[in-house]
C-alpha atoms as a printed R data frame, in Angstrom:
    type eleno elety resid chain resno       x      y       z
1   ATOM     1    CA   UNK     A     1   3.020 15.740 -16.862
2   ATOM     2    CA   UNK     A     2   0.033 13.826 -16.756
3   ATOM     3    CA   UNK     A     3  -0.670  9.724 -17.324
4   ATOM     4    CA   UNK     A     4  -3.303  8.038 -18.586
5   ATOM     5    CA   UNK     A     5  -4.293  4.764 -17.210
6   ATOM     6    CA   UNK     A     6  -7.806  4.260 -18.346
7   ATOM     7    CA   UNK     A     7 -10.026  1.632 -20.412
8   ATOM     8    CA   UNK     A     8  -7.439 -1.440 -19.677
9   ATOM     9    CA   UNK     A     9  -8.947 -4.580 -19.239
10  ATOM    10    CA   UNK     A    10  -5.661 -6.786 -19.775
11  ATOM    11    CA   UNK     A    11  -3.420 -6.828 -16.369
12  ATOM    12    CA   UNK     A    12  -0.188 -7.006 -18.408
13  ATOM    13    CA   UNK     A    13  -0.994 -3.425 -20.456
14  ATOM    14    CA   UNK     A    14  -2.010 -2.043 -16.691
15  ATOM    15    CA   UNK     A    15   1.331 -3.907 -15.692
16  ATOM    16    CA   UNK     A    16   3.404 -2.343 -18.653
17  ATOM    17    CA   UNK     A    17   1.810  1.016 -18.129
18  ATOM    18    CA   UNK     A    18   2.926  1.178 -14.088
19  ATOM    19    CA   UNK     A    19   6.325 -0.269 -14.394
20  ATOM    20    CA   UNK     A    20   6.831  2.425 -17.083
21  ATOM    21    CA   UNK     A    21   5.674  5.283 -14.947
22  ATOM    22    CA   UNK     A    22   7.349  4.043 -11.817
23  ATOM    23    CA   UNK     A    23  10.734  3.475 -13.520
24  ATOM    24    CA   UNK     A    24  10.195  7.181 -14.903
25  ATOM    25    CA   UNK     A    25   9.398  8.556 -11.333
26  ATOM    26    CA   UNK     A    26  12.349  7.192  -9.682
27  ATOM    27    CA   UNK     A    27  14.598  7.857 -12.317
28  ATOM    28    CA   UNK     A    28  16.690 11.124 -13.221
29  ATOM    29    CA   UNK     A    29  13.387 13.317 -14.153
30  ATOM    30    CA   UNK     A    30  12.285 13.513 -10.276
31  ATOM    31    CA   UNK     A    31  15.969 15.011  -9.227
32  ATOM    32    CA   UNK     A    32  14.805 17.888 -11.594
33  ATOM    33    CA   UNK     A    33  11.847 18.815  -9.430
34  ATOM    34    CA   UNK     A    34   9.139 17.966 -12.076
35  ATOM    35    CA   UNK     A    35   6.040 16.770 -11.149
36  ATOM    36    CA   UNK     A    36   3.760 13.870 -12.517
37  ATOM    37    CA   UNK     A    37  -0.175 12.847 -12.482
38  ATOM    38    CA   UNK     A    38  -1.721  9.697 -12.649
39  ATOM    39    CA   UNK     A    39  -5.283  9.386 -14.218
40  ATOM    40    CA   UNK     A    40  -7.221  6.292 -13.642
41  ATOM    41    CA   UNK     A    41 -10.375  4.954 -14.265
42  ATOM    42    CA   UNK     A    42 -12.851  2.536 -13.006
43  ATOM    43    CA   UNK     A    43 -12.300 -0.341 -15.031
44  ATOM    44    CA   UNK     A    44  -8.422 -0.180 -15.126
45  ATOM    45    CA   UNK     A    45  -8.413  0.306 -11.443
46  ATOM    46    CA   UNK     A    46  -9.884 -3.123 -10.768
47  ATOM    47    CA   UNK     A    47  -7.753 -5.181 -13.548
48  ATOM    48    CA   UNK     A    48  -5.113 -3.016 -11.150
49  ATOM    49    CA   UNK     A    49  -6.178 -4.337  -8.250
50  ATOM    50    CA   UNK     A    50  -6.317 -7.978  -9.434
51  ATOM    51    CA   UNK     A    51  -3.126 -8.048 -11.142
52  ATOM    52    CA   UNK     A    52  -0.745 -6.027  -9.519
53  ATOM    53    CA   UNK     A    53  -1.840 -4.162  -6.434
54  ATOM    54    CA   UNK     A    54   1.567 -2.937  -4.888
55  ATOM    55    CA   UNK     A    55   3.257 -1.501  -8.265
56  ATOM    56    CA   UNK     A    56  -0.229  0.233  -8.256
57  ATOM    57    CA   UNK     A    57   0.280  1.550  -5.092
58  ATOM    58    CA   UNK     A    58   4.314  2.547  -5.091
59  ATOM    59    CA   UNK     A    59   3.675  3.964  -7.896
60  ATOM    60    CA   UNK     A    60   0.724  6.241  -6.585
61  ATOM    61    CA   UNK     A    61   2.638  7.336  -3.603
62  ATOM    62    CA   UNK     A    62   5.364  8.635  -5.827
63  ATOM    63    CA   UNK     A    63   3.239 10.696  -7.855
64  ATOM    64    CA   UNK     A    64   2.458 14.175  -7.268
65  ATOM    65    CA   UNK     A    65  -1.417 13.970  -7.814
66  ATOM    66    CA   UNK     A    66  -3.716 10.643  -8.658
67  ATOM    67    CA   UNK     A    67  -7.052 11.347  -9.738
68  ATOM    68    CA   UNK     A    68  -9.430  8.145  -9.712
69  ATOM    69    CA   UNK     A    69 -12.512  8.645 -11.824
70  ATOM    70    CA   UNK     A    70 -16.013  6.314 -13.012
71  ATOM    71    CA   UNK     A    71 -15.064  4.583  -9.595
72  ATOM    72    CA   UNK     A    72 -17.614  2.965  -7.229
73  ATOM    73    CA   UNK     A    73 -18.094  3.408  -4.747
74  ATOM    74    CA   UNK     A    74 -16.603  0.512  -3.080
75  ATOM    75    CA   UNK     A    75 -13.343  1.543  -4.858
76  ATOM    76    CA   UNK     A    76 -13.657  4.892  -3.632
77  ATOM    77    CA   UNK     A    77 -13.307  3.468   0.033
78  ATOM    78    CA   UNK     A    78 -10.910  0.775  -1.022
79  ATOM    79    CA   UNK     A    79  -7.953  3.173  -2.533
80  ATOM    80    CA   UNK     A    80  -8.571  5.618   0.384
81  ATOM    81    CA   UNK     A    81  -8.136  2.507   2.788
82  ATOM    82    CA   UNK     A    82  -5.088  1.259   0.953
83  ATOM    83    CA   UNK     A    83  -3.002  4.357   0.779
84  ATOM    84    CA   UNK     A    84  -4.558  5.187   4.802
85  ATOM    85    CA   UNK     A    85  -2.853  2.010   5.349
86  ATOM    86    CA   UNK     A    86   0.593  2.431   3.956
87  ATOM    87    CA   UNK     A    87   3.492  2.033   6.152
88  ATOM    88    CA   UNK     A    88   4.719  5.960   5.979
89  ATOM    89    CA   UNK     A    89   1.197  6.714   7.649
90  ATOM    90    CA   UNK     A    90  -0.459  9.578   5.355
91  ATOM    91    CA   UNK     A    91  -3.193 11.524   6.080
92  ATOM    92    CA   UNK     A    92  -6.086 10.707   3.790
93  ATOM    93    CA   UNK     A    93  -8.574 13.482   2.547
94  ATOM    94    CA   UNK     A    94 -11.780 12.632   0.935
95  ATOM    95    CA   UNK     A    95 -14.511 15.095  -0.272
96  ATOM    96    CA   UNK     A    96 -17.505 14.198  -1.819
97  ATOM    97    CA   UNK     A    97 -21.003 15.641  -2.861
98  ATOM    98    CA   UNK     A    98 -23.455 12.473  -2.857
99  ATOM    99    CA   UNK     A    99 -24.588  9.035  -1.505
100 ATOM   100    CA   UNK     A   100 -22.318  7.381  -3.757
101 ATOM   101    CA   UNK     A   101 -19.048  8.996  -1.978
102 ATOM   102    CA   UNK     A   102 -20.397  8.238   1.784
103 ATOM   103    CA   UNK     A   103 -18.004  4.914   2.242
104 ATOM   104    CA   UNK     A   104 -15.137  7.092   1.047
105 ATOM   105    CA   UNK     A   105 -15.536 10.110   3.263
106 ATOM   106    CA   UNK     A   106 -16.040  7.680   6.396
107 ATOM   107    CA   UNK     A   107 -12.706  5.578   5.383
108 ATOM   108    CA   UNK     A   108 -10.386  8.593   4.917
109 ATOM   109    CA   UNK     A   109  -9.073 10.354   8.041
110 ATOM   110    CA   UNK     A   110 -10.837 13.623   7.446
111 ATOM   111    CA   UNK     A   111 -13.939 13.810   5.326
112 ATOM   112    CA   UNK     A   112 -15.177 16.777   3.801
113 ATOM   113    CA   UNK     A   113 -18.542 16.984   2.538
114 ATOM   114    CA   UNK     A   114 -20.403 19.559  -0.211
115 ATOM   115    CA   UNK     A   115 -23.989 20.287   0.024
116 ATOM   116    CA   UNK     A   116 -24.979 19.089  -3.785
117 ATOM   117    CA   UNK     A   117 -27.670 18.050  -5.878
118 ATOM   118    CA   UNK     A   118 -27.490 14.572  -5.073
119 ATOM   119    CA   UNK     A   119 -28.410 14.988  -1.709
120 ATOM   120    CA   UNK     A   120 -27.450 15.437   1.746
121 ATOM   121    CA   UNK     A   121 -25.743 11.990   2.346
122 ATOM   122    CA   UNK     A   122 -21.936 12.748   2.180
123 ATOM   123    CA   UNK     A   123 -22.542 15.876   4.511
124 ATOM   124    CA   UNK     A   124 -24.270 14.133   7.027
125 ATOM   125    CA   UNK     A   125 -21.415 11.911   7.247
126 ATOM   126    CA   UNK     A   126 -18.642 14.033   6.981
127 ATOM   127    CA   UNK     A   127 -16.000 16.313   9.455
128 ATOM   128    CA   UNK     A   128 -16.775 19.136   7.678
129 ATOM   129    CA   UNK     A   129 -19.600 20.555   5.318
130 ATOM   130    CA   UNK     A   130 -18.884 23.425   2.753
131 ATOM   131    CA   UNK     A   131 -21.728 24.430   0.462
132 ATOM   132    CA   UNK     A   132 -19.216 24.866  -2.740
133 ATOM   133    CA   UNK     A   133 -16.148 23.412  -4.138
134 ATOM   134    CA   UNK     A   134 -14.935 26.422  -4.266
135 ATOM   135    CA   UNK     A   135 -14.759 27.114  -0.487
136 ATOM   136    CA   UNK     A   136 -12.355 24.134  -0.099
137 ATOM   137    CA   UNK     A   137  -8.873 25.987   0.302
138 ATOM   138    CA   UNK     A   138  -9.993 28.259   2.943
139 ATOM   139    CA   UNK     A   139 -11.037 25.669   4.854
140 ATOM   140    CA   UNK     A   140  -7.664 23.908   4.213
141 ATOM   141    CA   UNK     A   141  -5.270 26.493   4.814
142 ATOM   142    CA   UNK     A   142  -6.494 29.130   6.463
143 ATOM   143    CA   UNK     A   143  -9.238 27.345   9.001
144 ATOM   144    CA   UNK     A   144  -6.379 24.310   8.759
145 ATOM   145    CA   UNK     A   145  -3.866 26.400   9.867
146 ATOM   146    CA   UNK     A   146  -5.929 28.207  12.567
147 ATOM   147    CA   UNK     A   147  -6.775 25.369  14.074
148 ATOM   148    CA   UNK     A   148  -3.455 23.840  14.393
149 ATOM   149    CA   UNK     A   149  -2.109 26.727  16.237
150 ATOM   150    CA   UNK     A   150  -5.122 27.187  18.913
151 ATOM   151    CA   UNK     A   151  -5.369 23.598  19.852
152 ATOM   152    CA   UNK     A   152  -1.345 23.440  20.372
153 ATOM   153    CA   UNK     A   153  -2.005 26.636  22.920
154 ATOM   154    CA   UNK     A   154  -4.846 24.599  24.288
155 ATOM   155    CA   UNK     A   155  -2.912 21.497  24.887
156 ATOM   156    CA   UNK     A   156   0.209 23.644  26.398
157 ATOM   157    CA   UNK     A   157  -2.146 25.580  28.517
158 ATOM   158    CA   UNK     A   158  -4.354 22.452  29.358
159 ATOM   159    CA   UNK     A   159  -0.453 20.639  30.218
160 ATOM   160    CA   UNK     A   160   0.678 23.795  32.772
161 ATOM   161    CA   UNK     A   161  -2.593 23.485  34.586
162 ATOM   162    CA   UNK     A   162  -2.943 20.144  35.557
């Protein structure tokens, strides 16, 4: 199930609206495995910001997906370094296609970057460069995966040698 947050200006509807959604995800409805979205906007994630960051925040963590949208990019970085910095330690992804995303892919702890129309920017500054969306969950899960596995027999190898 999805939730809208978007075009709030008034920190008590953006209040209202995440005290709602947080009672709802730790209530009964999360024991029977469903799984919730968050949508957010620009606007309604700075009156979020001002008014009541750490509601904004548990309640983020306990969602399945959040997807941020009409951010800048200055908010791009800052809710990548706010969830980076949570006690439980995540691992932050970011991908983006343009100059506009650079801050973003730099403050998340592996940035992936998509050769686009806006330029050449995010790639440049990125882990890793893919030339379409499209190629994002093979690099996830299969080169993700690979990787793992041959730099645990590296280390173990690297270990018995020395």
């Amino acid at each position: 199930k999805l939730h809208f947050l978007t075009a709030r200006r008034d920190g008590d509807s953006c209040r209202q609206t995440l005290e709602s959604l947080y009672k709802l995800l730790e209530g009964t409805s999360r024991e029977r495995n469903q799984t919730y979205g968050l949508i957010v906007d620009g606007t309604s994630l700075a009156t979020c910001f001002n008014t009541c960051p750490e509601l904004f925040l548990r309640t983020t963590l306990l969602c399945s997906a959040v997807l941020c949208c009409r951010l800048s990019p200055l908010q791009k970085a800052k809710v990548v370094r706010m969830v980076k910095e949570h006690k439980t330690n995540p691992v932050t992804l970011a991908i983006g296609d343009g100059a506009n995303d650079v801050s973003m892919i730099l403050e998340a702890n592996v940035g992936v970057g998509i050769f686009g129309k806006e330029g050449r920017q995010a790639v440049r500054s990125c882990d890793f460069a893919i030339a379409r969306f499209q190629y994002l969950r093979n690099l996830m899960f299969v080169h993700g995966t690979t990787t793992t596995g041959e730099s645990q027999r590296w280390s173990s190898t690297s270990f018995i040698r020395t």
